[in-house]
Amino acid sequence: HCYTCPGPFPVPTSGICGFLRFLRFLSSFSWESNPLLVLLDENQITNSEFESFKKKYNHLKEKPPMFVATVLELRTSLINHETIGQMWTANGPNSVVLQRTVALAKSAFNQICSESHITTFSDTENWKKLFTPSVMEFDMIITLQSEYISNNHLSIKHINFSCPAVSHT
């Protein structure tokens, strides 16, 4: 979405810019009151089609916490005069997970964009810290020996976040 319908911004020119836009979008979109329609281009549907879809969405008795659908789903529901069918988020996330995800996206976005941190995110360790959850809220921590973890190679510890330095000009 950040690359195909980036408005009001231009299309991101780097992965970091796209990631920041995604975090901003995830943390600021009104998930509880709006469906997200995934478009491959902004002219893929008409305003009247979207308004019809949104009207149908607003009449749902039970709205999911997050509603992400494609244009195909929108058109199918409008042509067949059905209720809104399966969407990408039919099986989740639930509202608690969505609220936590939004809060984490907002926190990460603010941390990366703060004046004191923006230049330090050219360092791999700072990116790893961003994706490593805090354990301060836990009463107990169980530490596993890495040789017994079958997918340990997928750990954040093994990822190289090589990225160009971000400059303030």
PDB file of N, CA, C and O in Angstrom, residues 32-109:
ATOM      1  N   GLU A  32     -10.537   0.852  13.414  1.00  0.00           N
ATOM      2  CA  GLU A  32     -11.840   0.531  14.000  1.00  0.00           C
ATOM      3  C   GLU A  32     -13.017   1.053  13.182  1.00  0.00           C
ATOM      4  O   GLU A  32     -14.124   0.557  13.308  1.00  0.00           O
ATOM      5  N   SER A  33     -12.787   2.032  12.327  1.00  0.00           N
ATOM      6  CA  SER A  33     -13.920   2.600  11.594  1.00  0.00           C
ATOM      7  C   SER A  33     -13.787   2.559  10.076  1.00  0.00           C
ATOM      8  O   SER A  33     -14.705   2.952   9.382  1.00  0.00           O
ATOM      9  N   ASN A  34     -12.649   2.079   9.558  1.00  0.00           N
ATOM     10  CA  ASN A  34     -12.452   2.071   8.107  1.00  0.00           C
ATOM     11  C   ASN A  34     -11.914   0.750   7.610  1.00  0.00           C
ATOM     12  O   ASN A  34     -11.013   0.180   8.217  1.00  0.00           O
ATOM     13  N   PRO A  35     -12.423   0.287   6.479  1.00  0.00           N
ATOM     14  CA  PRO A  35     -11.811  -0.872   5.839  1.00  0.00           C
ATOM     15  C   PRO A  35     -10.595  -0.414   5.046  1.00  0.00           C
ATOM     16  O   PRO A  35     -10.559   0.707   4.551  1.00  0.00           O
ATOM     17  N   LEU A  36      -9.592  -1.265   4.951  1.00  0.00           N
ATOM     18  CA  LEU A  36      -8.437  -0.963   4.107  1.00  0.00           C
ATOM     19  C   LEU A  36      -8.604  -1.748   2.820  1.00  0.00           C
ATOM     20  O   LEU A  36      -8.705  -2.978   2.838  1.00  0.00           O
ATOM     21  N   LEU A  37      -8.657  -1.050   1.729  1.00  0.00           N
ATOM     22  CA  LEU A  37      -8.791  -1.670   0.428  1.00  0.00           C
ATOM     23  C   LEU A  37      -7.430  -1.650  -0.252  1.00  0.00           C
ATOM     24  O   LEU A  37      -6.867  -0.588  -0.481  1.00  0.00           O
ATOM     25  N   VAL A  38      -6.899  -2.821  -0.545  1.00  0.00           N
ATOM     26  CA  VAL A  38      -5.582  -2.923  -1.162  1.00  0.00           C
ATOM     27  C   VAL A  38      -5.728  -2.725  -2.672  1.00  0.00           C
ATOM     28  O   VAL A  38      -6.425  -3.476  -3.339  1.00  0.00           O
ATOM     29  N   LEU A  39      -5.080  -1.698  -3.182  1.00  0.00           N
ATOM     30  CA  LEU A  39      -5.140  -1.356  -4.601  1.00  0.00           C
ATOM     31  C   LEU A  39      -3.753  -1.481  -5.219  1.00  0.00           C
ATOM     32  O   LEU A  39      -2.761  -1.164  -4.582  1.00  0.00           O
ATOM     33  N   LEU A  40      -3.712  -1.906  -6.464  1.00  0.00           N
ATOM     34  CA  LEU A  40      -2.436  -1.927  -7.169  1.00  0.00           C
ATOM     35  C   LEU A  40      -2.177  -0.595  -7.832  1.00  0.00           C
ATOM     36  O   LEU A  40      -1.060  -0.290  -8.209  1.00  0.00           O
ATOM     37  N   ASP A  41      -3.232   0.196  -7.977  1.00  0.00           N
ATOM     38  CA  ASP A  41      -3.082   1.558  -8.478  1.00  0.00           C
ATOM     39  C   ASP A  41      -4.311   2.349  -8.063  1.00  0.00           C
ATOM     40  O   ASP A  41      -5.386   1.798  -7.895  1.00  0.00           O
ATOM     41  N   GLU A  42      -4.125   3.631  -7.804  1.00  0.00           N
ATOM     42  CA  GLU A  42      -5.186   4.464  -7.234  1.00  0.00           C
ATOM     43  C   GLU A  42      -6.432   4.552  -8.108  1.00  0.00           C
ATOM     44  O   GLU A  42      -7.517   4.828  -7.628  1.00  0.00           O
ATOM     45  N   ASN A  43      -6.304   4.317  -9.410  1.00  0.00           N
ATOM     46  CA  ASN A  43      -7.441   4.433 -10.321  1.00  0.00           C
ATOM     47  C   ASN A  43      -8.135   3.099 -10.567  1.00  0.00           C
ATOM     48  O   ASN A  43      -8.929   2.966 -11.486  1.00  0.00           O
ATOM     49  N   GLN A  44      -7.849   2.098  -9.745  1.00  0.00           N
ATOM     50  CA  GLN A  44      -8.381   0.760  -9.936  1.00  0.00           C
ATOM     51  C   GLN A  44      -9.883   0.677  -9.648  1.00  0.00           C
ATOM     52  O   GLN A  44     -10.565  -0.179 -10.195  1.00  0.00           O
ATOM     53  N   ILE A  45     -10.417   1.556  -8.809  1.00  0.00           N
ATOM     54  CA  ILE A  45     -11.858   1.584  -8.526  1.00  0.00           C
ATOM     55  C   ILE A  45     -12.352   3.020  -8.594  1.00  0.00           C
ATOM     56  O   ILE A  45     -11.585   3.962  -8.476  1.00  0.00           O
ATOM     57  N   THR A  46     -13.657   3.151  -8.760  1.00  0.00           N
ATOM     58  CA  THR A  46     -14.255   4.482  -8.781  1.00  0.00           C
ATOM     59  C   THR A  46     -14.635   4.882  -7.367  1.00  0.00           C
ATOM     60  O   THR A  46     -14.754   4.030  -6.474  1.00  0.00           O
ATOM     61  N   ASN A  47     -14.847   6.165  -7.166  1.00  0.00           N
ATOM     62  CA  ASN A  47     -15.286   6.647  -5.851  1.00  0.00           C
ATOM     63  C   ASN A  47     -16.632   6.045  -5.478  1.00  0.00           C
ATOM     64  O   ASN A  47     -16.862   5.714  -4.320  1.00  0.00           O
ATOM     65  N   SER A  48     -17.544   5.910  -6.449  1.00  0.00           N
ATOM     66  CA  SER A  48     -18.869   5.353  -6.145  1.00  0.00           C
ATOM     67  C   SER A  48     -18.768   3.890  -5.727  1.00  0.00           C
ATOM     68  O   SER A  48     -19.500   3.441  -4.837  1.00  0.00           O
ATOM     69  N   GLU A  49     -17.857   3.115  -6.351  1.00  0.00           N
ATOM     70  CA  GLU A  49     -17.661   1.723  -5.932  1.00  0.00           C
ATOM     71  C   GLU A  49     -17.157   1.665  -4.489  1.00  0.00           C
ATOM     72  O   GLU A  49     -17.640   0.876  -3.690  1.00  0.00           O
ATOM     73  N   PHE A  50     -16.189   2.527  -4.179  1.00  0.00           N
ATOM     74  CA  PHE A  50     -15.652   2.531  -2.821  1.00  0.00           C
ATOM     75  C   PHE A  50     -16.713   2.962  -1.814  1.00  0.00           C
ATOM     76  O   PHE A  50     -16.828   2.382  -0.743  1.00  0.00           O
ATOM     77  N   GLU A  51     -17.491   3.974  -2.152  1.00  0.00           N
ATOM     78  CA  GLU A  51     -18.550   4.439  -1.241  1.00  0.00           C
ATOM     79  C   GLU A  51     -19.590   3.353  -1.008  1.00  0.00           C
ATOM     80  O   GLU A  51     -20.080   3.174   0.111  1.00  0.00           O
ATOM     81  N   SER A  52     -19.951   2.614  -2.060  1.00  0.00           N
ATOM     82  CA  SER A  52     -20.902   1.498  -1.908  1.00  0.00           C
ATOM     83  C   SER A  52     -20.335   0.426  -0.990  1.00  0.00           C
ATOM     84  O   SER A  52     -21.032  -0.120  -0.136  1.00  0.00           O
ATOM     85  N   PHE A  53     -19.058   0.131  -1.192  1.00  0.00           N
ATOM     86  CA  PHE A  53     -18.385  -0.857  -0.352  1.00  0.00           C
ATOM     87  C   PHE A  53     -18.333  -0.397   1.097  1.00  0.00           C
ATOM     88  O   PHE A  53     -18.637  -1.152   2.022  1.00  0.00           O
ATOM     89  N   LYS A  54     -17.986   0.872   1.314  1.00  0.00           N
ATOM     90  CA  LYS A  54     -17.894   1.396   2.677  1.00  0.00           C
ATOM     91  C   LYS A  54     -19.265   1.417   3.357  1.00  0.00           C
ATOM     92  O   LYS A  54     -19.389   1.131   4.549  1.00  0.00           O
ATOM     93  N   LYS A  55     -20.301   1.717   2.586  1.00  0.00           N
ATOM     94  CA  LYS A  55     -21.660   1.703   3.135  1.00  0.00           C
ATOM     95  C   LYS A  55     -22.027   0.291   3.608  1.00  0.00           C
ATOM     96  O   LYS A  55     -22.584   0.108   4.680  1.00  0.00           O
ATOM     97  N   LYS A  56     -21.691  -0.702   2.789  1.00  0.00           N
ATOM     98  CA  LYS A  56     -21.931  -2.096   3.157  1.00  0.00           C
ATOM     99  C   LYS A  56     -21.129  -2.459   4.411  1.00  0.00           C
ATOM    100  O   LYS A  56     -21.628  -3.133   5.312  1.00  0.00           O
ATOM    101  N   TYR A  57     -19.893  -2.001   4.448  1.00  0.00           N
ATOM    102  CA  TYR A  57     -19.028  -2.250   5.606  1.00  0.00           C
ATOM    103  C   TYR A  57     -19.632  -1.627   6.870  1.00  0.00           C
ATOM    104  O   TYR A  57     -19.660  -2.243   7.923  1.00  0.00           O
ATOM    105  N   ASN A  58     -20.116  -0.402   6.761  1.00  0.00           N
ATOM    106  CA  ASN A  58     -20.693   0.290   7.920  1.00  0.00           C
ATOM    107  C   ASN A  58     -21.958  -0.382   8.443  1.00  0.00           C
ATOM    108  O   ASN A  58     -22.323  -0.195   9.591  1.00  0.00           O
ATOM    109  N   HIS A  59     -22.610  -1.163   7.592  1.00  0.00           N
ATOM    110  CA  HIS A  59     -23.830  -1.859   8.010  1.00  0.00           C
ATOM    111  C   HIS A  59     -23.556  -3.255   8.579  1.00  0.00           C
ATOM    112  O   HIS A  59     -24.497  -3.948   8.954  1.00  0.00           O
ATOM    113  N   LEU A  60     -22.305  -3.651   8.632  1.00  0.00           N
ATOM    114  CA  LEU A  60     -21.979  -4.942   9.249  1.00  0.00           C
ATOM    115  C   LEU A  60     -22.357  -4.890  10.726  1.00  0.00           C
ATOM    116  O   LEU A  60     -22.067  -3.913  11.413  1.00  0.00           O
ATOM    117  N   LYS A  61     -22.985  -5.950  11.213  1.00  0.00           N
ATOM    118  CA  LYS A  61     -23.358  -5.988  12.630  1.00  0.00           C
ATOM    119  C   LYS A  61     -22.125  -6.121  13.523  1.00  0.00           C
ATOM    120  O   LYS A  61     -22.009  -5.467  14.538  1.00  0.00           O
ATOM    121  N   GLU A  62     -21.235  -6.998  13.120  1.00  0.00           N
ATOM    122  CA  GLU A  62     -20.003  -7.181  13.879  1.00  0.00           C
ATOM    123  C   GLU A  62     -18.821  -6.919  12.958  1.00  0.00           C
ATOM    124  O   GLU A  62     -18.539  -7.716  12.078  1.00  0.00           O
ATOM    125  N   LYS A  63     -18.150  -5.815  13.184  1.00  0.00           N
ATOM    126  CA  LYS A  63     -16.984  -5.477  12.372  1.00  0.00           C
ATOM    127  C   LYS A  63     -15.744  -6.118  12.986  1.00  0.00           C
ATOM    128  O   LYS A  63     -15.564  -6.092  14.191  1.00  0.00           O
ATOM    129  N   PRO A  64     -14.881  -6.671  12.133  1.00  0.00           N
ATOM    130  CA  PRO A  64     -13.619  -7.187  12.670  1.00  0.00           C
ATOM    131  C   PRO A  64     -12.729  -6.023  13.086  1.00  0.00           C
ATOM    132  O   PRO A  64     -12.880  -4.917  12.574  1.00  0.00           O
ATOM    133  N   PRO A  65     -11.790  -6.245  14.013  1.00  0.00           N
ATOM    134  CA  PRO A  65     -10.904  -5.160  14.437  1.00  0.00           C
ATOM    135  C   PRO A  65     -10.098  -4.575  13.276  1.00  0.00           C
ATOM    136  O   PRO A  65      -9.850  -3.385  13.225  1.00  0.00           O
ATOM    137  N   MET A  66      -9.695  -5.436  12.338  1.00  0.00           N
ATOM    138  CA  MET A  66      -8.941  -4.992  11.168  1.00  0.00           C
ATOM    139  C   MET A  66      -9.609  -5.612   9.950  1.00  0.00           C
ATOM    140  O   MET A  66      -9.868  -6.805   9.917  1.00  0.00           O
ATOM    141  N   PHE A  67      -9.894  -4.781   8.960  1.00  0.00           N
ATOM    142  CA  PHE A  67     -10.554  -5.263   7.755  1.00  0.00           C
ATOM    143  C   PHE A  67      -9.708  -4.873   6.557  1.00  0.00           C
ATOM    144  O   PHE A  67      -9.608  -3.704   6.213  1.00  0.00           O
ATOM    145  N   VAL A  68      -9.057  -5.869   5.950  1.00  0.00           N
ATOM    146  CA  VAL A  68      -8.244  -5.638   4.759  1.00  0.00           C
ATOM    147  C   VAL A  68      -8.828  -6.494   3.642  1.00  0.00           C
ATOM    148  O   VAL A  68      -9.015  -7.695   3.811  1.00  0.00           O
ATOM    149  N   ALA A  69      -9.152  -5.857   2.519  1.00  0.00           N
ATOM    150  CA  ALA A  69      -9.746  -6.572   1.393  1.00  0.00           C
ATOM    151  C   ALA A  69      -9.126  -6.109   0.082  1.00  0.00           C
ATOM    152  O   ALA A  69      -8.466  -5.080   0.025  1.00  0.00           O
ATOM    153  N   THR A  70      -9.374  -6.872  -0.957  1.00  0.00           N
ATOM    154  CA  THR A  70      -8.875  -6.526  -2.286  1.00  0.00           C
ATOM    155  C   THR A  70     -10.019  -5.977  -3.135  1.00  0.00           C
ATOM    156  O   THR A  70     -11.188  -6.098  -2.780  1.00  0.00           O
ATOM    157  N   VAL A  71      -9.673  -5.424  -4.267  1.00  0.00           N
ATOM    158  CA  VAL A  71     -10.679  -4.912  -5.201  1.00  0.00           C
ATOM    159  C   VAL A  71     -11.567  -6.051  -5.698  1.00  0.00           C
ATOM    160  O   VAL A  71     -12.769  -5.880  -5.880  1.00  0.00           O
ATOM    161  N   LEU A  72     -10.999  -7.240  -5.896  1.00  0.00           N
ATOM    162  CA  LEU A  72     -11.784  -8.400  -6.336  1.00  0.00           C
ATOM    163  C   LEU A  72     -12.899  -8.699  -5.337  1.00  0.00           C
ATOM    164  O   LEU A  72     -14.041  -8.926  -5.720  1.00  0.00           O
ATOM    165  N   GLU A  73     -12.573  -8.678  -4.057  1.00  0.00           N
ATOM    166  CA  GLU A  73     -13.588  -8.918  -3.020  1.00  0.00           C
ATOM    167  C   GLU A  73     -14.639  -7.823  -3.022  1.00  0.00           C
ATOM    168  O   GLU A  73     -15.835  -8.092  -2.872  1.00  0.00           O
ATOM    169  N   LEU A  74     -14.202  -6.598  -3.205  1.00  0.00           N
ATOM    170  CA  LEU A  74     -15.137  -5.472  -3.271  1.00  0.00           C
ATOM    171  C   LEU A  74     -16.111  -5.662  -4.432  1.00  0.00           C
ATOM    172  O   LEU A  74     -17.328  -5.589  -4.249  1.00  0.00           O
ATOM    173  N   ARG A  75     -15.606  -5.936  -5.608  1.00  0.00           N
ATOM    174  CA  ARG A  75     -16.461  -6.073  -6.796  1.00  0.00           C
ATOM    175  C   ARG A  75     -17.375  -7.286  -6.684  1.00  0.00           C
ATOM    176  O   ARG A  75     -18.525  -7.237  -7.093  1.00  0.00           O
ATOM    177  N   THR A  76     -16.883  -8.378  -6.152  1.00  0.00           N
ATOM    178  CA  THR A  76     -17.707  -9.579  -5.983  1.00  0.00           C
ATOM    179  C   THR A  76     -18.882  -9.286  -5.070  1.00  0.00           C
ATOM    180  O   THR A  76     -20.013  -9.653  -5.361  1.00  0.00           O
ATOM    181  N   SER A  77     -18.631  -8.584  -3.968  1.00  0.00           N
ATOM    182  CA  SER A  77     -19.723  -8.283  -3.035  1.00  0.00           C
ATOM    183  C   SER A  77     -20.716  -7.291  -3.628  1.00  0.00           C
ATOM    184  O   SER A  77     -21.905  -7.361  -3.359  1.00  0.00           O
ATOM    185  N   LEU A  78     -20.256  -6.375  -4.491  1.00  0.00           N
ATOM    186  CA  LEU A  78     -21.159  -5.401  -5.105  1.00  0.00           C
ATOM    187  C   LEU A  78     -21.976  -6.026  -6.237  1.00  0.00           C
ATOM    188  O   LEU A  78     -23.166  -5.749  -6.375  1.00  0.00           O
ATOM    189  N   ILE A  79     -21.348  -6.879  -7.042  1.00  0.00           N
ATOM    190  CA  ILE A  79     -22.050  -7.495  -8.179  1.00  0.00           C
ATOM    191  C   ILE A  79     -23.081  -8.502  -7.704  1.00  0.00           C
ATOM    192  O   ILE A  79     -24.209  -8.538  -8.178  1.00  0.00           O
ATOM    193  N   ASN A  80     -22.705  -9.346  -6.755  1.00  0.00           N
ATOM    194  CA  ASN A  80     -23.605 -10.399  -6.285  1.00  0.00           C
ATOM    195  C   ASN A  80     -24.577  -9.919  -5.221  1.00  0.00           C
ATOM    196  O   ASN A  80     -25.374 -10.701  -4.730  1.00  0.00           O
ATOM    197  N   HIS A  81     -24.475  -8.663  -4.844  1.00  0.00           N
ATOM    198  CA  HIS A  81     -25.331  -8.083  -3.798  1.00  0.00           C
ATOM    199  C   HIS A  81     -25.291  -8.926  -2.528  1.00  0.00           C
ATOM    200  O   HIS A  81     -26.285  -9.110  -1.854  1.00  0.00           O
ATOM    201  N   GLU A  82     -24.122  -9.466  -2.259  1.00  0.00           N
ATOM    202  CA  GLU A  82     -23.936 -10.265  -1.057  1.00  0.00           C
ATOM    203  C   GLU A  82     -23.422  -9.385   0.071  1.00  0.00           C
ATOM    204  O   GLU A  82     -23.056  -8.250  -0.148  1.00  0.00           O
ATOM    205  N   THR A  83     -23.386  -9.989   1.226  1.00  0.00           N
ATOM    206  CA  THR A  83     -22.670  -9.317   2.298  1.00  0.00           C
ATOM    207  C   THR A  83     -21.193  -9.404   1.954  1.00  0.00           C
ATOM    208  O   THR A  83     -20.790 -10.172   1.082  1.00  0.00           O
ATOM    209  N   ILE A  84     -20.401  -8.670   2.646  1.00  0.00           N
ATOM    210  CA  ILE A  84     -18.969  -8.659   2.367  1.00  0.00           C
ATOM    211  C   ILE A  84     -18.405 -10.034   2.706  1.00  0.00           C
ATOM    212  O   ILE A  84     -18.612 -10.555   3.799  1.00  0.00           O
ATOM    213  N   GLY A  85     -17.702 -10.616   1.752  1.00  0.00           N
ATOM    214  CA  GLY A  85     -17.183 -11.975   1.899  1.00  0.00           C
ATOM    215  C   GLY A  85     -15.894 -12.047   2.677  1.00  0.00           C
ATOM    216  O   GLY A  85     -15.564 -11.157   3.444  1.00  0.00           O
ATOM    217  N   GLN A  86     -15.165 -13.112   2.442  1.00  0.00           N
ATOM    218  CA  GLN A  86     -13.896 -13.321   3.114  1.00  0.00           C
ATOM    219  C   GLN A  86     -12.918 -12.215   2.749  1.00  0.00           C
ATOM    220  O   GLN A  86     -12.821 -11.823   1.601  1.00  0.00           O
ATOM    221  N   MET A  87     -12.219 -11.726   3.711  1.00  0.00           N
ATOM    222  CA  MET A  87     -11.177 -10.744   3.454  1.00  0.00           C
ATOM    223  C   MET A  87      -9.884 -11.291   4.023  1.00  0.00           C
ATOM    224  O   MET A  87      -9.876 -12.293   4.714  1.00  0.00           O
ATOM    225  N   TRP A  88      -8.788 -10.628   3.730  1.00  0.00           N
ATOM    226  CA  TRP A  88      -7.488 -11.127   4.154  1.00  0.00           C
ATOM    227  C   TRP A  88      -7.397 -11.295   5.661  1.00  0.00           C
ATOM    228  O   TRP A  88      -6.679 -12.132   6.145  1.00  0.00           O
ATOM    229  N   THR A  89      -8.112 -10.480   6.395  1.00  0.00           N
ATOM    230  CA  THR A  89      -8.004 -10.486   7.855  1.00  0.00           C
ATOM    231  C   THR A  89      -9.182 -11.201   8.512  1.00  0.00           C
ATOM    232  O   THR A  89      -9.511 -10.937   9.660  1.00  0.00           O
ATOM    233  N   ALA A  90      -9.819 -12.135   7.800  1.00  0.00           N
ATOM    234  CA  ALA A  90     -10.986 -12.839   8.340  1.00  0.00           C
ATOM    235  C   ALA A  90     -10.654 -13.601   9.619  1.00  0.00           C
ATOM    236  O   ALA A  90     -11.492 -13.725  10.510  1.00  0.00           O
ATOM    237  N   ASN A  91      -9.433 -14.086   9.744  1.00  0.00           N
ATOM    238  CA  ASN A  91      -9.063 -14.894  10.906  1.00  0.00           C
ATOM    239  C   ASN A  91      -8.169 -14.153  11.897  1.00  0.00           C
ATOM    240  O   ASN A  91      -7.513 -14.761  12.721  1.00  0.00           O
ATOM    241  N   GLY A  92      -8.112 -12.860  11.811  1.00  0.00           N
ATOM    242  CA  GLY A  92      -7.316 -12.133  12.779  1.00  0.00           C
ATOM    243  C   GLY A  92      -6.646 -10.936  12.149  1.00  0.00           C
ATOM    244  O   GLY A  92      -6.766 -10.728  10.950  1.00  0.00           O
ATOM    245  N   PRO A  93      -6.035 -10.126  12.902  1.00  0.00           N
ATOM    246  CA  PRO A  93      -5.779 -10.254  14.331  1.00  0.00           C
ATOM    247  C   PRO A  93      -6.995  -9.842  15.165  1.00  0.00           C
ATOM    248  O   PRO A  93      -7.869  -9.148  14.681  1.00  0.00           O
ATOM    249  N   ASN A  94      -6.994 -10.270  16.430  1.00  0.00           N
ATOM    250  CA  ASN A  94      -8.067  -9.824  17.315  1.00  0.00           C
ATOM    251  C   ASN A  94      -7.746  -8.405  17.795  1.00  0.00           C
ATOM    252  O   ASN A  94      -6.676  -7.870  17.513  1.00  0.00           O
ATOM    253  N   SER A  95      -8.668  -7.784  18.496  1.00  0.00           N
ATOM    254  CA  SER A  95      -8.503  -6.368  18.850  1.00  0.00           C
ATOM    255  C   SER A  95      -7.314  -6.122  19.776  1.00  0.00           C
ATOM    256  O   SER A  95      -6.637  -5.098  19.664  1.00  0.00           O
ATOM    257  N   VAL A  96      -7.012  -7.050  20.684  1.00  0.00           N
ATOM    258  CA  VAL A  96      -5.880  -6.875  21.596  1.00  0.00           C
ATOM    259  C   VAL A  96      -4.565  -6.898  20.812  1.00  0.00           C
ATOM    260  O   VAL A  96      -3.689  -6.046  21.015  1.00  0.00           O
ATOM    261  N   VAL A  97      -4.443  -7.847  19.898  1.00  0.00           N
ATOM    262  CA  VAL A  97      -3.226  -7.950  19.088  1.00  0.00           C
ATOM    263  C   VAL A  97      -3.084  -6.728  18.184  1.00  0.00           C
ATOM    264  O   VAL A  97      -2.000  -6.165  18.043  1.00  0.00           O
ATOM    265  N   LEU A  98      -4.193  -6.288  17.596  1.00  0.00           N
ATOM    266  CA  LEU A  98      -4.145  -5.101  16.735  1.00  0.00           C
ATOM    267  C   LEU A  98      -3.726  -3.865  17.523  1.00  0.00           C
ATOM    268  O   LEU A  98      -2.868  -3.100  17.079  1.00  0.00           O
ATOM    269  N   GLN A  99      -4.292  -3.667  18.705  1.00  0.00           N
ATOM    270  CA  GLN A  99      -3.928  -2.502  19.528  1.00  0.00           C
ATOM    271  C   GLN A  99      -2.446  -2.537  19.899  1.00  0.00           C
ATOM    272  O   GLN A  99      -1.763  -1.512  19.863  1.00  0.00           O
ATOM    273  N   ARG A 100      -1.941  -3.712  20.223  1.00  0.00           N
ATOM    274  CA  ARG A 100      -0.524  -3.848  20.576  1.00  0.00           C
ATOM    275  C   ARG A 100       0.359  -3.576  19.359  1.00  0.00           C
ATOM    276  O   ARG A 100       1.385  -2.905  19.459  1.00  0.00           O
ATOM    277  N   THR A 101      -0.044  -4.093  18.204  1.00  0.00           N
ATOM    278  CA  THR A 101       0.713  -3.877  16.971  1.00  0.00           C
ATOM    279  C   THR A 101       0.769  -2.400  16.621  1.00  0.00           C
ATOM    280  O   THR A 101       1.822  -1.867  16.259  1.00  0.00           O
ATOM    281  N   VAL A 102      -0.369  -1.723  16.733  1.00  0.00           N
ATOM    282  CA  VAL A 102      -0.430  -0.284  16.443  1.00  0.00           C
ATOM    283  C   VAL A 102       0.459   0.494  17.416  1.00  0.00           C
ATOM    284  O   VAL A 102       1.208   1.381  17.009  1.00  0.00           O
ATOM    285  N   ALA A 103       0.408   0.128  18.690  1.00  0.00           N
ATOM    286  CA  ALA A 103       1.236   0.809  19.691  1.00  0.00           C
ATOM    287  C   ALA A 103       2.728   0.592  19.414  1.00  0.00           C
ATOM    288  O   ALA A 103       3.531   1.530  19.518  1.00  0.00           O
ATOM    289  N   LEU A 104       3.099  -0.629  19.050  1.00  0.00           N
ATOM    290  CA  LEU A 104       4.507  -0.914  18.747  1.00  0.00           C
ATOM    291  C   LEU A 104       4.960  -0.179  17.487  1.00  0.00           C
ATOM    292  O   LEU A 104       6.090   0.324  17.427  1.00  0.00           O
ATOM    293  N   ALA A 105       4.094  -0.113  16.475  1.00  0.00           N
ATOM    294  CA  ALA A 105       4.436   0.615  15.244  1.00  0.00           C
ATOM    295  C   ALA A 105       4.646   2.095  15.541  1.00  0.00           C
ATOM    296  O   ALA A 105       5.590   2.714  15.048  1.00  0.00           O
ATOM    297  N   LYS A 106       3.770   2.648  16.357  1.00  0.00           N
ATOM    298  CA  LYS A 106       3.889   4.068  16.718  1.00  0.00           C
ATOM    299  C   LYS A 106       5.170   4.323  17.503  1.00  0.00           C
ATOM    300  O   LYS A 106       5.903   5.279  17.238  1.00  0.00           O
ATOM    301  N   SER A 107       5.468   3.447  18.440  1.00  0.00           N
ATOM    302  CA  SER A 107       6.678   3.588  19.250  1.00  0.00           C
ATOM    303  C   SER A 107       7.935   3.459  18.381  1.00  0.00           C
ATOM    304  O   SER A 107       8.872   4.253  18.510  1.00  0.00           O
ATOM    305  N   ALA A 108       7.947   2.473  17.482  1.00  0.00           N
ATOM    306  CA  ALA A 108       9.106   2.278  16.602  1.00  0.00           C
ATOM    307  C   ALA A 108       9.287   3.479  15.678  1.00  0.00           C
ATOM    308  O   ALA A 108      10.403   3.968  15.497  1.00  0.00           O
ATOM    309  N   PHE A 109       8.188   3.964  15.105  1.00  0.00           N
ATOM    310  CA  PHE A 109       8.263   5.119  14.217  1.00  0.00           C
ATOM    311  C   PHE A 109       8.828   6.326  14.959  1.00  0.00           C
ATOM    312  O   PHE A 109       9.743   6.995  14.475  1.00  0.00           O
TER     313      PHE A 109
END
